[in-house]
């Protein structure tokens, strides 16, 4: 009887050790996947991109062509199309937002206004949201999809963001921005990007 008890006890200990090792390996896979995604996203902190931004509303769909330039704490976009908006430059530096219309030679700067300073169109903003908010990563075919739910954000028009990344080149393809009902409100297509 003692031999059976000792044998069962040894089997349980061995089983527990193997279970622990397997669970740790599974956790390492998740940690490795998160680390790979973090490494990919970190490269997007400095970039230049030609983008097509589509804004969807109840009745209209507006399409804008712009060039984004992002360096550390400085984010800037230049309007290219439509023609009546070309020459407009929006620049964000830490706690200030500067809007310049080079055609009219007009410039306006806003300081310490949080709602204006959160520019949802930039990849560096997305990276901060990914790190601070509830996020998930899906891998489908040749795409990596990084999903972020913005719980800290009080803006009901911007609650969900999805960044699609080419799995081979590691470059962003598009970003989708959705409201609290998961209705698409904006899409950003990365036509040409230099990281």
PDB file of C-alpha atoms in Angstrom:
ATOM      1  CA  UNK A   1       0.000   0.000   0.000  1.00  0.00           C
ATOM      2  CA  UNK A   2       2.857   2.362   0.868  1.00  0.00           C
ATOM      3  CA  UNK A   3       4.541   1.585  -2.443  1.00  0.00           C
ATOM      4  CA  UNK A   4       1.369   2.437  -4.383  1.00  0.00           C
ATOM      5  CA  UNK A   5       0.964   5.685  -2.422  1.00  0.00           C
ATOM      6  CA  UNK A   6       4.583   6.685  -3.072  1.00  0.00           C
ATOM      7  CA  UNK A   7       4.258   5.762  -6.749  1.00  0.00           C
ATOM      8  CA  UNK A   8       1.064   7.894  -7.102  1.00  0.00           C
ATOM      9  CA  UNK A   9       2.743  10.777  -5.255  1.00  0.00           C
ATOM     10  CA  UNK A  10       5.788  10.633  -7.561  1.00  0.00           C
ATOM     11  CA  UNK A  11       3.523  10.505 -10.633  1.00  0.00           C
ATOM     12  CA  UNK A  12       1.591  13.566  -9.376  1.00  0.00           C
ATOM     13  CA  UNK A  13       4.819  15.521  -8.775  1.00  0.00           C
ATOM     14  CA  UNK A  14       6.146  14.650 -12.251  1.00  0.00           C
ATOM     15  CA  UNK A  15       2.776  15.547 -13.801  1.00  0.00           C
ATOM     16  CA  UNK A  16       2.765  18.886 -11.955  1.00  0.00           C
ATOM     17  CA  UNK A  17       6.288  19.709 -13.147  1.00  0.00           C
ATOM     18  CA  UNK A  18       5.434  18.944 -16.773  1.00  0.00           C
ATOM     19  CA  UNK A  19       2.209  20.938 -16.555  1.00  0.00           C
ATOM     20  CA  UNK A  20       4.102  23.918 -15.129  1.00  0.00           C
ATOM     21  CA  UNK A  21       6.741  23.720 -17.879  1.00  0.00           C
ATOM     22  CA  UNK A  22       4.104  23.529 -20.616  1.00  0.00           C
ATOM     23  CA  UNK A  23       2.163  26.457 -19.183  1.00  0.00           C
ATOM     24  CA  UNK A  24       5.313  28.552 -18.946  1.00  0.00           C
ATOM     25  CA  UNK A  25       6.176  27.753 -22.563  1.00  0.00           C
ATOM     26  CA  UNK A  26       2.693  28.883 -23.639  1.00  0.00           C
ATOM     27  CA  UNK A  27       3.128  32.149 -21.736  1.00  0.00           C
ATOM     28  CA  UNK A  28       6.522  32.644 -23.344  1.00  0.00           C
ATOM     29  CA  UNK A  29       4.914  32.344 -26.775  1.00  0.00           C
ATOM     30  CA  UNK A  30       2.487  35.153 -25.883  1.00  0.00           C
ATOM     31  CA  UNK A  31       5.297  37.260 -24.450  1.00  0.00           C
ATOM     32  CA  UNK A  32       7.410  36.652 -27.561  1.00  0.00           C
ATOM     33  CA  UNK A  33       4.494  37.658 -29.813  1.00  0.00           C
ATOM     34  CA  UNK A  34       3.935  40.843 -27.773  1.00  0.00           C
ATOM     35  CA  UNK A  35       7.665  41.626 -27.915  1.00  0.00           C
ATOM     36  CA  UNK A  36       7.685  41.205 -31.715  1.00  0.00           C
ATOM     37  CA  UNK A  37       4.683  43.525 -32.048  1.00  0.00           C
ATOM     38  CA  UNK A  38       6.309  46.052 -29.688  1.00  0.00           C
ATOM     39  CA  UNK A  39       9.482  45.954 -31.794  1.00  0.00           C
ATOM     40  CA  UNK A  40       7.509  46.509 -35.007  1.00  0.00           C
ATOM     41  CA  UNK A  41       5.499  49.395 -33.537  1.00  0.00           C
ATOM     42  CA  UNK A  42       8.565  51.085 -32.024  1.00  0.00           C
ATOM     43  CA  UNK A  43       9.884  51.581 -35.559  1.00  0.00           C
ATOM     44  CA  UNK A  44       6.836  53.755 -36.312  1.00  0.00           C
ATOM     45  CA  UNK A  45       7.853  56.461 -33.833  1.00  0.00           C
ATOM     46  CA  UNK A  46       9.776  58.211 -36.650  1.00  0.00           C
ATOM     47  CA  UNK A  47       8.353  58.080 -40.157  1.00  0.00           C
ATOM     48  CA  UNK A  48       7.237  59.945 -43.264  1.00  0.00           C
ATOM     49  CA  UNK A  49       4.156  58.791 -45.116  1.00  0.00           C
ATOM     50  CA  UNK A  50       1.825  59.717 -47.930  1.00  0.00           C
ATOM     51  CA  UNK A  51      -1.643  58.787 -46.717  1.00  0.00           C
ATOM     52  CA  UNK A  52      -5.215  58.801 -47.932  1.00  0.00           C
ATOM     53  CA  UNK A  53      -7.620  59.647 -45.119  1.00  0.00           C
ATOM     54  CA  UNK A  54     -11.317  58.959 -45.582  1.00  0.00           C
ATOM     55  CA  UNK A  55     -13.737  60.443 -43.047  1.00  0.00           C
ATOM     56  CA  UNK A  56     -17.198  58.859 -42.969  1.00  0.00           C
ATOM     57  CA  UNK A  57     -20.266  60.658 -41.639  1.00  0.00           C
ATOM     58  CA  UNK A  58     -23.954  59.833 -41.855  1.00  0.00           C
ATOM     59  CA  UNK A  59     -24.394  61.410 -45.271  1.00  0.00           C
ATOM     60  CA  UNK A  60     -20.969  62.058 -46.710  1.00  0.00           C
ATOM     61  CA  UNK A  61     -17.580  60.552 -47.302  1.00  0.00           C
ATOM     62  CA  UNK A  62     -14.677  63.005 -47.489  1.00  0.00           C
ATOM     63  CA  UNK A  63     -11.302  61.941 -48.869  1.00  0.00           C
ATOM     64  CA  UNK A  64      -8.069  63.784 -48.086  1.00  0.00           C
ATOM     65  CA  UNK A  65      -4.545  63.250 -49.347  1.00  0.00           C
ATOM     66  CA  UNK A  66      -1.840  64.298 -46.897  1.00  0.00           C
ATOM     67  CA  UNK A  67       1.779  63.813 -46.015  1.00  0.00           C
ATOM     68  CA  UNK A  68       2.677  62.917 -42.432  1.00  0.00           C
ATOM     69  CA  UNK A  69       6.086  63.559 -40.882  1.00  0.00           C
ATOM     70  CA  UNK A  70       6.695  62.264 -37.356  1.00  0.00           C
ATOM     71  CA  UNK A  71       9.912  62.701 -35.324  1.00  0.00           C
ATOM     72  CA  UNK A  72       9.861  61.766 -31.627  1.00  0.00           C
ATOM     73  CA  UNK A  73       7.711  64.509 -30.002  1.00  0.00           C
ATOM     74  CA  UNK A  74       6.888  66.377 -33.207  1.00  0.00           C
ATOM     75  CA  UNK A  75       4.016  65.278 -35.465  1.00  0.00           C
ATOM     76  CA  UNK A  76       3.102  67.170 -38.611  1.00  0.00           C
ATOM     77  CA  UNK A  77       0.813  66.697 -41.568  1.00  0.00           C
ATOM     78  CA  UNK A  78       0.626  68.629 -44.808  1.00  0.00           C
ATOM     79  CA  UNK A  79      -2.649  68.728 -46.707  1.00  0.00           C
ATOM     80  CA  UNK A  80      -2.205  67.868 -50.389  1.00  0.00           C
ATOM     81  CA  UNK A  81      -5.775  67.296 -51.631  1.00  0.00           C
ATOM     82  CA  UNK A  82      -8.398  68.586 -52.012  1.00  0.00           C
ATOM     83  CA  UNK A  83      -6.863  71.604 -53.692  1.00  0.00           C
ATOM     84  CA  UNK A  84      -8.757  74.128 -51.532  1.00  0.00           C
ATOM     85  CA  UNK A  85      -7.003  72.732 -48.415  1.00  0.00           C
ATOM     86  CA  UNK A  86      -3.511  72.294 -49.855  1.00  0.00           C
ATOM     87  CA  UNK A  87      -1.010  74.472 -48.042  1.00  0.00           C
ATOM     88  CA  UNK A  88      -2.496  73.762 -44.619  1.00  0.00           C
ATOM     89  CA  UNK A  89       0.024  72.386 -42.137  1.00  0.00           C
ATOM     90  CA  UNK A  90      -0.937  70.996 -38.724  1.00  0.00           C
ATOM     91  CA  UNK A  91       1.957  70.543 -36.320  1.00  0.00           C
ATOM     92  CA  UNK A  92       1.859  69.090 -32.827  1.00  0.00           C
ATOM     93  CA  UNK A  93       4.692  69.557 -30.311  1.00  0.00           C
ATOM     94  CA  UNK A  94       4.175  68.122 -26.825  1.00  0.00           C
ATOM     95  CA  UNK A  95       1.650  70.641 -25.373  1.00  0.00           C
ATOM     96  CA  UNK A  96       0.964  72.825 -28.407  1.00  0.00           C
ATOM     97  CA  UNK A  97      -0.860  72.537 -31.685  1.00  0.00           C
ATOM     98  CA  UNK A  98      -0.018  74.926 -34.528  1.00  0.00           C
ATOM     99  CA  UNK A  99      -2.176  75.285 -37.638  1.00  0.00           C
ATOM    100  CA  UNK A 100      -0.651  77.151 -40.567  1.00  0.00           C
ATOM    101  CA  UNK A 101      -2.228  78.132 -43.872  1.00  0.00           C
ATOM    102  CA  UNK A 102       0.733  78.993 -46.082  1.00  0.00           C
ATOM    103  CA  UNK A 103      -1.497  80.231 -48.921  1.00  0.00           C
ATOM    104  CA  UNK A 104      -3.195  82.836 -46.697  1.00  0.00           C
ATOM    105  CA  UNK A 105      -0.109  83.398 -44.535  1.00  0.00           C
ATOM    106  CA  UNK A 106      -2.134  82.686 -41.362  1.00  0.00           C
ATOM    107  CA  UNK A 107      -0.942  80.828 -38.275  1.00  0.00           C
ATOM    108  CA  UNK A 108      -2.746  79.873 -35.046  1.00  0.00           C
ATOM    109  CA  UNK A 109      -1.229  78.116 -32.015  1.00  0.00           C
ATOM    110  CA  UNK A 110      -3.174  76.356 -29.248  1.00  0.00           C
ATOM    111  CA  UNK A 111      -1.503  75.525 -25.912  1.00  0.00           C
ATOM    112  CA  UNK A 112      -2.447  72.883 -23.301  1.00  0.00           C
ATOM    113  CA  UNK A 113      -5.816  71.875 -24.763  1.00  0.00           C
ATOM    114  CA  UNK A 114      -5.933  68.064 -24.335  1.00  0.00           C
ATOM    115  CA  UNK A 115      -8.809  67.410 -26.758  1.00  0.00           C
ATOM    116  CA  UNK A 116      -6.969  69.181 -29.575  1.00  0.00           C
ATOM    117  CA  UNK A 117      -3.619  67.643 -28.742  1.00  0.00           C
ATOM    118  CA  UNK A 118      -4.694  64.014 -29.202  1.00  0.00           C
ATOM    119  CA  UNK A 119      -4.308  63.546 -32.938  1.00  0.00           C
ATOM    120  CA  UNK A 120      -5.784  60.175 -33.785  1.00  0.00           C
ATOM    121  CA  UNK A 121      -4.344  60.113 -37.308  1.00  0.00           C
ATOM    122  CA  UNK A 122      -0.707  59.493 -36.352  1.00  0.00           C
ATOM    123  CA  UNK A 123       0.995  56.155 -35.774  1.00  0.00           C
ATOM    124  CA  UNK A 124       2.903  57.466 -32.739  1.00  0.00           C
ATOM    125  CA  UNK A 125      -0.459  58.232 -31.079  1.00  0.00           C
ATOM    126  CA  UNK A 126      -1.584  54.679 -31.874  1.00  0.00           C
ATOM    127  CA  UNK A 127       1.576  53.267 -30.263  1.00  0.00           C
ATOM    128  CA  UNK A 128       0.887  55.158 -27.016  1.00  0.00           C
ATOM    129  CA  UNK A 129      -2.717  53.914 -27.050  1.00  0.00           C
ATOM    130  CA  UNK A 130      -1.541  50.347 -27.682  1.00  0.00           C
ATOM    131  CA  UNK A 131       0.711  50.515 -24.624  1.00  0.00           C
ATOM    132  CA  UNK A 132      -1.807  52.200 -22.301  1.00  0.00           C
ATOM    133  CA  UNK A 133      -5.134  50.699 -23.339  1.00  0.00           C
ATOM    134  CA  UNK A 134      -6.696  47.271 -23.770  1.00  0.00           C
ATOM    135  CA  UNK A 135      -5.158  45.736 -26.881  1.00  0.00           C
ATOM    136  CA  UNK A 136      -5.093  42.494 -28.813  1.00  0.00           C
ATOM    137  CA  UNK A 137      -3.153  41.117 -31.786  1.00  0.00           C
ATOM    138  CA  UNK A 138      -4.509  38.837 -34.496  1.00  0.00           C
ATOM    139  CA  UNK A 139      -2.503  37.243 -37.276  1.00  0.00           C
ATOM    140  CA  UNK A 140      -4.445  36.443 -40.448  1.00  0.00           C
ATOM    141  CA  UNK A 141      -2.860  35.298 -43.699  1.00  0.00           C
ATOM    142  CA  UNK A 142      -0.247  37.927 -44.553  1.00  0.00           C
ATOM    143  CA  UNK A 143      -1.485  40.560 -42.090  1.00  0.00           C
ATOM    144  CA  UNK A 144      -0.919  41.406 -38.464  1.00  0.00           C
ATOM    145  CA  UNK A 145      -3.916  43.227 -37.009  1.00  0.00           C
ATOM    146  CA  UNK A 146      -3.350  45.240 -33.841  1.00  0.00           C
ATOM    147  CA  UNK A 147      -6.639  46.078 -32.114  1.00  0.00           C
ATOM    148  CA  UNK A 148      -6.981  48.767 -29.451  1.00  0.00           C
ATOM    149  CA  UNK A 149     -10.048  49.627 -27.372  1.00  0.00           C
ATOM    150  CA  UNK A 150      -9.825  53.159 -25.996  1.00  0.00           C
ATOM    151  CA  UNK A 151     -11.484  52.907 -22.586  1.00  0.00           C
ATOM    152  CA  UNK A 152      -9.703  55.958 -21.121  1.00  0.00           C
ATOM    153  CA  UNK A 153     -10.868  58.126 -24.012  1.00  0.00           C
ATOM    154  CA  UNK A 154     -14.075  60.066 -23.337  1.00  0.00           C
ATOM    155  CA  UNK A 155     -14.655  60.706 -27.045  1.00  0.00           C
ATOM    156  CA  UNK A 156     -17.454  58.372 -28.206  1.00  0.00           C
ATOM    157  CA  UNK A 157     -16.472  58.913 -31.845  1.00  0.00           C
ATOM    158  CA  UNK A 158     -13.059  57.328 -31.342  1.00  0.00           C
ATOM    159  CA  UNK A 159     -13.329  54.107 -29.287  1.00  0.00           C
ATOM    160  CA  UNK A 160     -11.739  51.379 -31.397  1.00  0.00           C
ATOM    161  CA  UNK A 161      -8.676  51.411 -33.639  1.00  0.00           C
ATOM    162  CA  UNK A 162      -7.319  48.665 -35.873  1.00  0.00           C
ATOM    163  CA  UNK A 163      -3.866  48.827 -37.427  1.00  0.00           C
ATOM    164  CA  UNK A 164      -3.197  46.408 -40.299  1.00  0.00           C
ATOM    165  CA  UNK A 165       0.475  45.558 -40.845  1.00  0.00           C
ATOM    166  CA  UNK A 166       2.011  43.616 -43.716  1.00  0.00           C
ATOM    167  CA  UNK A 167       3.446  40.496 -42.039  1.00  0.00           C
ATOM    168  CA  UNK A 168       6.330  40.229 -44.525  1.00  0.00           C
ATOM    169  CA  UNK A 169       7.500  43.851 -44.830  1.00  0.00           C
ATOM    170  CA  UNK A 170       6.364  44.914 -41.320  1.00  0.00           C
ATOM    171  CA  UNK A 171       4.992  48.147 -42.811  1.00  0.00           C
ATOM    172  CA  UNK A 172       1.548  49.534 -41.975  1.00  0.00           C
ATOM    173  CA  UNK A 173      -1.146  49.031 -44.598  1.00  0.00           C
ATOM    174  CA  UNK A 174      -4.094  50.875 -43.076  1.00  0.00           C
ATOM    175  CA  UNK A 175      -5.654  52.040 -39.833  1.00  0.00           C
ATOM    176  CA  UNK A 176      -9.394  51.941 -39.157  1.00  0.00           C
ATOM    177  CA  UNK A 177     -10.993  54.158 -36.514  1.00  0.00           C
ATOM    178  CA  UNK A 178     -14.439  53.238 -35.162  1.00  0.00           C
ATOM    179  CA  UNK A 179     -16.914  54.796 -32.756  1.00  0.00           C
ATOM    180  CA  UNK A 180     -18.425  53.242 -29.616  1.00  0.00           C
ATOM    181  CA  UNK A 181     -20.953  51.310 -31.782  1.00  0.00           C
ATOM    182  CA  UNK A 182     -18.018  49.960 -33.877  1.00  0.00           C
ATOM    183  CA  UNK A 183     -19.166  52.009 -36.867  1.00  0.00           C
ATOM    184  CA  UNK A 184     -16.302  53.018 -39.167  1.00  0.00           C
ATOM    185  CA  UNK A 185     -15.662  56.766 -38.931  1.00  0.00           C
ATOM    186  CA  UNK A 186     -12.224  57.043 -40.551  1.00  0.00           C
ATOM    187  CA  UNK A 187      -9.720  55.020 -42.521  1.00  0.00           C
ATOM    188  CA  UNK A 188      -6.090  55.853 -43.185  1.00  0.00           C
ATOM    189  CA  UNK A 189      -4.385  54.119 -46.084  1.00  0.00           C
ATOM    190  CA  UNK A 190      -0.560  54.200 -46.083  1.00  0.00           C
ATOM    191  CA  UNK A 191       0.306  54.627 -49.757  1.00  0.00           C
ATOM    192  CA  UNK A 192       3.995  55.262 -49.277  1.00  0.00           C
ATOM    193  CA  UNK A 193       5.878  55.147 -45.993  1.00  0.00           C
ATOM    194  CA  UNK A 194       9.506  55.609 -45.032  1.00  0.00           C
ATOM    195  CA  UNK A 195      10.431  54.349 -41.578  1.00  0.00           C
TER     196      UNK A 195
END
